[in-house]
CSV table of C-alpha atoms in Angstrom, one decimal:
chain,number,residue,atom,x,y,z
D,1,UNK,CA,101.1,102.9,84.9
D,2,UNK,CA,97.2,103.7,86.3
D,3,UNK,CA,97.6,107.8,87.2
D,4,UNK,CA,95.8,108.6,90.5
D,5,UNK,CA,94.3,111.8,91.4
D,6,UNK,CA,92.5,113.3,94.2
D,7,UNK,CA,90.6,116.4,95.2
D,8,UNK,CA,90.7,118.6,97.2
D,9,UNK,CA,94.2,118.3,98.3
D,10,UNK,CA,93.1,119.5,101.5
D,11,UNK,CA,89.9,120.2,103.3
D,12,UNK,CA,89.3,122.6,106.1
D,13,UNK,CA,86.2,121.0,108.2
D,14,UNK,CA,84.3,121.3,111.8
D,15,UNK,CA,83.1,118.0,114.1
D,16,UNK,CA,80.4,117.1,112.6
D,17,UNK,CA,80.5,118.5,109.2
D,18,UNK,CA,80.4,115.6,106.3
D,19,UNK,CA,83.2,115.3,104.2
D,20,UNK,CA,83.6,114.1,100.6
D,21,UNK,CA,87.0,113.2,99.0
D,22,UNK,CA,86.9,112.3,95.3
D,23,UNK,CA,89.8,109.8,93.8
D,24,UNK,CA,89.9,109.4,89.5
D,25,UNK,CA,91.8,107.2,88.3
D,26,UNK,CA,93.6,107.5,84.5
D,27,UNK,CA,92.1,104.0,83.5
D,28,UNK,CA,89.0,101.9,84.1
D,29,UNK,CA,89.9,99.7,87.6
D,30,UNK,CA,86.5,98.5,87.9
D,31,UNK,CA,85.9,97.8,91.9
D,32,UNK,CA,90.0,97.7,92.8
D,33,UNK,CA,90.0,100.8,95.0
D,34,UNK,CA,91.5,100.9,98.2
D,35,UNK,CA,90.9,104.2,101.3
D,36,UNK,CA,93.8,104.4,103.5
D,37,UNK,CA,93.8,107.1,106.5
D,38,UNK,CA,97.5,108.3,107.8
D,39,UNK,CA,97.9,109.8,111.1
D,40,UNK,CA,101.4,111.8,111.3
D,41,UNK,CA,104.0,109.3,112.4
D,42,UNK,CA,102.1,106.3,111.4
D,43,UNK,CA,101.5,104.1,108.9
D,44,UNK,CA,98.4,104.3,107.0
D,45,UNK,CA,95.3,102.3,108.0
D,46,UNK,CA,92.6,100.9,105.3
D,47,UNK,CA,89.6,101.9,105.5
D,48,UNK,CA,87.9,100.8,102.6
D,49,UNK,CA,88.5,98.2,100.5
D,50,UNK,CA,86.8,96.7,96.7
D,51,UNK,CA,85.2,100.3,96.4
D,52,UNK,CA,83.1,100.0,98.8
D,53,UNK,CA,83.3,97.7,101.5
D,54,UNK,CA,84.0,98.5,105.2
D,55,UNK,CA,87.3,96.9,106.6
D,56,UNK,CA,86.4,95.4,110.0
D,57,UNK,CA,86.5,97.7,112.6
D,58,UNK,CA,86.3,100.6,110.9
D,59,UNK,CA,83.9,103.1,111.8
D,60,UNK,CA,80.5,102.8,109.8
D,61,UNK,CA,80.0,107.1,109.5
D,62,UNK,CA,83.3,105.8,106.5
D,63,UNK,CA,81.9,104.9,103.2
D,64,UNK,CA,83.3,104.6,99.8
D,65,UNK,CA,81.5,104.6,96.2
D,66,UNK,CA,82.0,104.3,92.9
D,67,UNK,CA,83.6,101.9,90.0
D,68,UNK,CA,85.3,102.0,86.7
D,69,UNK,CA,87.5,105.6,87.5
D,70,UNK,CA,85.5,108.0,89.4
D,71,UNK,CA,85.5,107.3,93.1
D,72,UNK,CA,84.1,108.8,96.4
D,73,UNK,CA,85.1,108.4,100.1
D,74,UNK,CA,82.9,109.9,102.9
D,75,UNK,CA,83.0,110.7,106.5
D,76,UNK,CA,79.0,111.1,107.0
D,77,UNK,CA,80.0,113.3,110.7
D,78,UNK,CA,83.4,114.3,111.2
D,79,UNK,CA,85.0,113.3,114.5
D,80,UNK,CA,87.7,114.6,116.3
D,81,UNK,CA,90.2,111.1,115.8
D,82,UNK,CA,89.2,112.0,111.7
D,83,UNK,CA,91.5,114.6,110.9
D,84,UNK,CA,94.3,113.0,109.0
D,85,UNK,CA,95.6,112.4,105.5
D,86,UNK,CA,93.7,109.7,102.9
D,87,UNK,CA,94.9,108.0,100.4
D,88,UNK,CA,93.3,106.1,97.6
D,89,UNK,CA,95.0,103.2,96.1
D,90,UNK,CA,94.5,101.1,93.2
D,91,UNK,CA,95.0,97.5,92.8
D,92,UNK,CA,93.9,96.7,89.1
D,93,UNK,CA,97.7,96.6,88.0
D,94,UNK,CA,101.0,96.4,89.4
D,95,UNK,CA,102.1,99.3,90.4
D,96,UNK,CA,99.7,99.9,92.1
D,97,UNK,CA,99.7,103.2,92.6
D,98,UNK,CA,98.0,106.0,95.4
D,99,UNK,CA,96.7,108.9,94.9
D,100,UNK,CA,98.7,112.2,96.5
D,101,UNK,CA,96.4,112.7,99.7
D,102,UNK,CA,93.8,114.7,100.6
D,103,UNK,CA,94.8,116.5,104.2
D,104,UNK,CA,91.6,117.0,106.3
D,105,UNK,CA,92.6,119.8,108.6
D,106,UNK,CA,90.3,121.1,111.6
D,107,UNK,CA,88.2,124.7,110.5
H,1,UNK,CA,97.3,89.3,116.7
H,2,UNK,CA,98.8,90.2,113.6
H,3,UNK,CA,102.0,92.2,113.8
H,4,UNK,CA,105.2,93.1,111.8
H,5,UNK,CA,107.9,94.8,112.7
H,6,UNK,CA,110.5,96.1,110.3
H,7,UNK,CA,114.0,97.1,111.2
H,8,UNK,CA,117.6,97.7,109.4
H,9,UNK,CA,117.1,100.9,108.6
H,10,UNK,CA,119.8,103.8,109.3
H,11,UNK,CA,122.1,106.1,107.6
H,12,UNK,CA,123.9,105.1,104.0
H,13,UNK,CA,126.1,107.2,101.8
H,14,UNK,CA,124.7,107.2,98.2
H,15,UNK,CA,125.6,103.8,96.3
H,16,UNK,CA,125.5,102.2,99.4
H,17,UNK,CA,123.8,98.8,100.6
H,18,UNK,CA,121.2,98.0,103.2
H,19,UNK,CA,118.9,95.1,104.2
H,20,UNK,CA,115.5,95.7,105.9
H,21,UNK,CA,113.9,93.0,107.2
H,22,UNK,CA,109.7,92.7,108.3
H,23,UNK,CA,109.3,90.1,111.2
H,24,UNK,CA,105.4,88.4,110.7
H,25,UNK,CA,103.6,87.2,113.4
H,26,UNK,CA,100.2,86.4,114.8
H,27,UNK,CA,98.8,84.6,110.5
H,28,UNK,CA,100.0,82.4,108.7
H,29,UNK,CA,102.8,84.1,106.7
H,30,UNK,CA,103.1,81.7,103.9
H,31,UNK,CA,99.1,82.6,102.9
H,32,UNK,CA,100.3,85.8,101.9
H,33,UNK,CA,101.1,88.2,99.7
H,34,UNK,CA,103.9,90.8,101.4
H,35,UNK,CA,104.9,94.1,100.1
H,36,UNK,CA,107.5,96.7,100.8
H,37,UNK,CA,105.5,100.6,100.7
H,38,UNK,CA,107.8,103.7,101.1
H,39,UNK,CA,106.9,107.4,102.1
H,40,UNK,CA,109.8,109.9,101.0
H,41,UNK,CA,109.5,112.8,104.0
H,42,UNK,CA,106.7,114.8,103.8
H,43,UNK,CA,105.4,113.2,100.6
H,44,UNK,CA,103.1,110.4,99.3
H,45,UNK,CA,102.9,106.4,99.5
H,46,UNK,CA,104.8,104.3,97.2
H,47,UNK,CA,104.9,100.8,96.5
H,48,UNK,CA,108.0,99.4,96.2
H,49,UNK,CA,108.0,95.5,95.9
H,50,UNK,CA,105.1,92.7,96.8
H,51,UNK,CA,106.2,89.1,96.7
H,52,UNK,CA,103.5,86.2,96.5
H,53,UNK,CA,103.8,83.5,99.5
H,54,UNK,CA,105.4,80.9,97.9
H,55,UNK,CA,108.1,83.6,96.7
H,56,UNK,CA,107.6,82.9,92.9
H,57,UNK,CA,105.5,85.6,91.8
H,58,UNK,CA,108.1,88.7,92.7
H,59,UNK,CA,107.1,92.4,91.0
H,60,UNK,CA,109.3,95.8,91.9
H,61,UNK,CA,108.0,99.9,90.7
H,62,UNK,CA,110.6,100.9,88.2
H,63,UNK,CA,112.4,103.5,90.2
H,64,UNK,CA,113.7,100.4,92.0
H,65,UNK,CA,114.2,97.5,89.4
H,66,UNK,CA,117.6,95.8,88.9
H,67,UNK,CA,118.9,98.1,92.5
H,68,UNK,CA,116.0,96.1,95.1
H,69,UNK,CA,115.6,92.6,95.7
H,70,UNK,CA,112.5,91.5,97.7
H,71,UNK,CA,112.8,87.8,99.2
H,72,UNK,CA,111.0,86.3,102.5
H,73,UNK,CA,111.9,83.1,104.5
H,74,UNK,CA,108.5,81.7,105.4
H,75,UNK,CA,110.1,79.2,108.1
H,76,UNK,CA,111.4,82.4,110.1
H,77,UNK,CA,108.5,83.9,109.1
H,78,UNK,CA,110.1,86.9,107.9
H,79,UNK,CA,110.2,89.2,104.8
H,80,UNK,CA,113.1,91.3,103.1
H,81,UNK,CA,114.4,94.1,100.9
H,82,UNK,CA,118.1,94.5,99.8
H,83,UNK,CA,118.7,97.7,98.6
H,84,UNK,CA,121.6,98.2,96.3
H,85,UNK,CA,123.3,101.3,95.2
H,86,UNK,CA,121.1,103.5,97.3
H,87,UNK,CA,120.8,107.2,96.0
H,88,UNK,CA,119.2,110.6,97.7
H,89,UNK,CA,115.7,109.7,96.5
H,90,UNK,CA,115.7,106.3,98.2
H,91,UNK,CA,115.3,108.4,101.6
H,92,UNK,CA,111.9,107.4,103.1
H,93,UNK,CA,110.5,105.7,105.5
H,94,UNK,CA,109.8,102.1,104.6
H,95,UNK,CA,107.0,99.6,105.4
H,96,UNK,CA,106.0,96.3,105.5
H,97,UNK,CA,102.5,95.4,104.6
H,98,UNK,CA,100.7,92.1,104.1
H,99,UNK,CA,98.5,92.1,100.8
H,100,UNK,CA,94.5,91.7,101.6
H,101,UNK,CA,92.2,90.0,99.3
H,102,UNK,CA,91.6,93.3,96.3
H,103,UNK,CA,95.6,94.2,96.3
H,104,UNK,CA,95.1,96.3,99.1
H,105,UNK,CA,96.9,96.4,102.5
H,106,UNK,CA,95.0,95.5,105.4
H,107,UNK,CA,98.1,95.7,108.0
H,108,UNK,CA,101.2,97.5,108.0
H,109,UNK,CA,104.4,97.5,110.1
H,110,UNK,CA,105.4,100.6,111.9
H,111,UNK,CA,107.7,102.0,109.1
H,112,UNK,CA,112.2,101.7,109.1
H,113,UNK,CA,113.5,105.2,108.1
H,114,UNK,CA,116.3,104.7,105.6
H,115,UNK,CA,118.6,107.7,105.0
H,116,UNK,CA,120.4,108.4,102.0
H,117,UNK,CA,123.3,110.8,102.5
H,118,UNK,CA,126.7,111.6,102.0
């Protein structure tokens, strides 16, 4: 099974701050990463799929980068509706796996 | 628009049985991919199951394999998971989710909480 990791685990920030969350996975994946967000009590909602395209609706101040196993997710300005849990997710191989979370908590 | 809505869960003793069911509306539920994606209290995602539309493409994560069987019945529009001798560390929260075009999930249900206790 592809490994997922993600740092930090969590992130104390302030509205307006920009926020970086890296994803790695244990194997190659090319462009077959997946950014969820999870509010507490809710299921998750993508943000980003293929690396790094926008899912319709989404907020454009959400980007993702990166191929291969090093991957990056940011929040260019940090709104209030932001603070929540993310989640990469790869689809290269079944199972296909997320990463444990980063928490972004308010400063 | 698209929803699903997920019910069955509840309370089982360990080696119990239970049947969740995902009811699809507002797509076309044959043109997808579905999955079943559980979140143990307090901890991560997992996926569970996904099943192709047609129903003949079927994988499962190994912590479930030979216990969970995921079906659907694309005239009721509606997806499944049988769960078979349950244990403690099948307590989560369980969701349905339709596949999106890179094996990611562009809409999920609102989760069933299945319970695993004697």
């Amino acid at each position: 099974d592809i490994q997922m990791t993600q740092s930090p685990s969590s992130v104390s920030a302030s509205v307006g701050d920009r926020v970086t969350i890296t994803c790695r996975a244990s194997q190659g994946i090319s462009s077959w990463l997946a950014w969820y967000q999870q509010k507490p009590g809710k299921a998750p909602k993508l943000l980003i799929y293929a690396a790094s395209s926008l899912q319709s609706g989404v907020p454009s101040r959400f980007s993702g980068s990166g191929s291969g196993t090093d991957f990056t997710l940011t929040i260019s300005s940090l709104q209030p509706e932001d603070f929540a849990t993310y989640y990469c997710q790869q689809g290269n191989s079944f199972p296909f796996t997320f990463g444990p979370g980063t928490t972004v908590d308010i400063k | 628009q698209v929803q699903l809505v997920e019910s069955g869960g509840g309370l089982v003793k360990p080696g119990g049985s239970l049947r969740l069911s995902c009811a699809a509306s507002g797509f076309t539920f044959s043109d997808y991919y579905m999955s079943w994606i559980r979140q143990a209290p307090g901890k991560g995602l997992e996926w569970v199951s996904y099943i192709s539309g047609s129903g003949t493409t079927i994988y499962y994560a190994d912590s479930v394999k030979g216990r969970f069987t995921i079906s659907r019945d694309n005239a009721k529009n509606s997806l499944y998971l049988q769960m078979n001798s349950l244990r403690a560390e099948d307590t989560a929260v369980y969701y349905c989710a339709r596949r999106y075009n890179w094996n990611d999930l562009d809409f999920w249900g609102q989760g069933t909480l299945v319970t695993v206790s004697s």
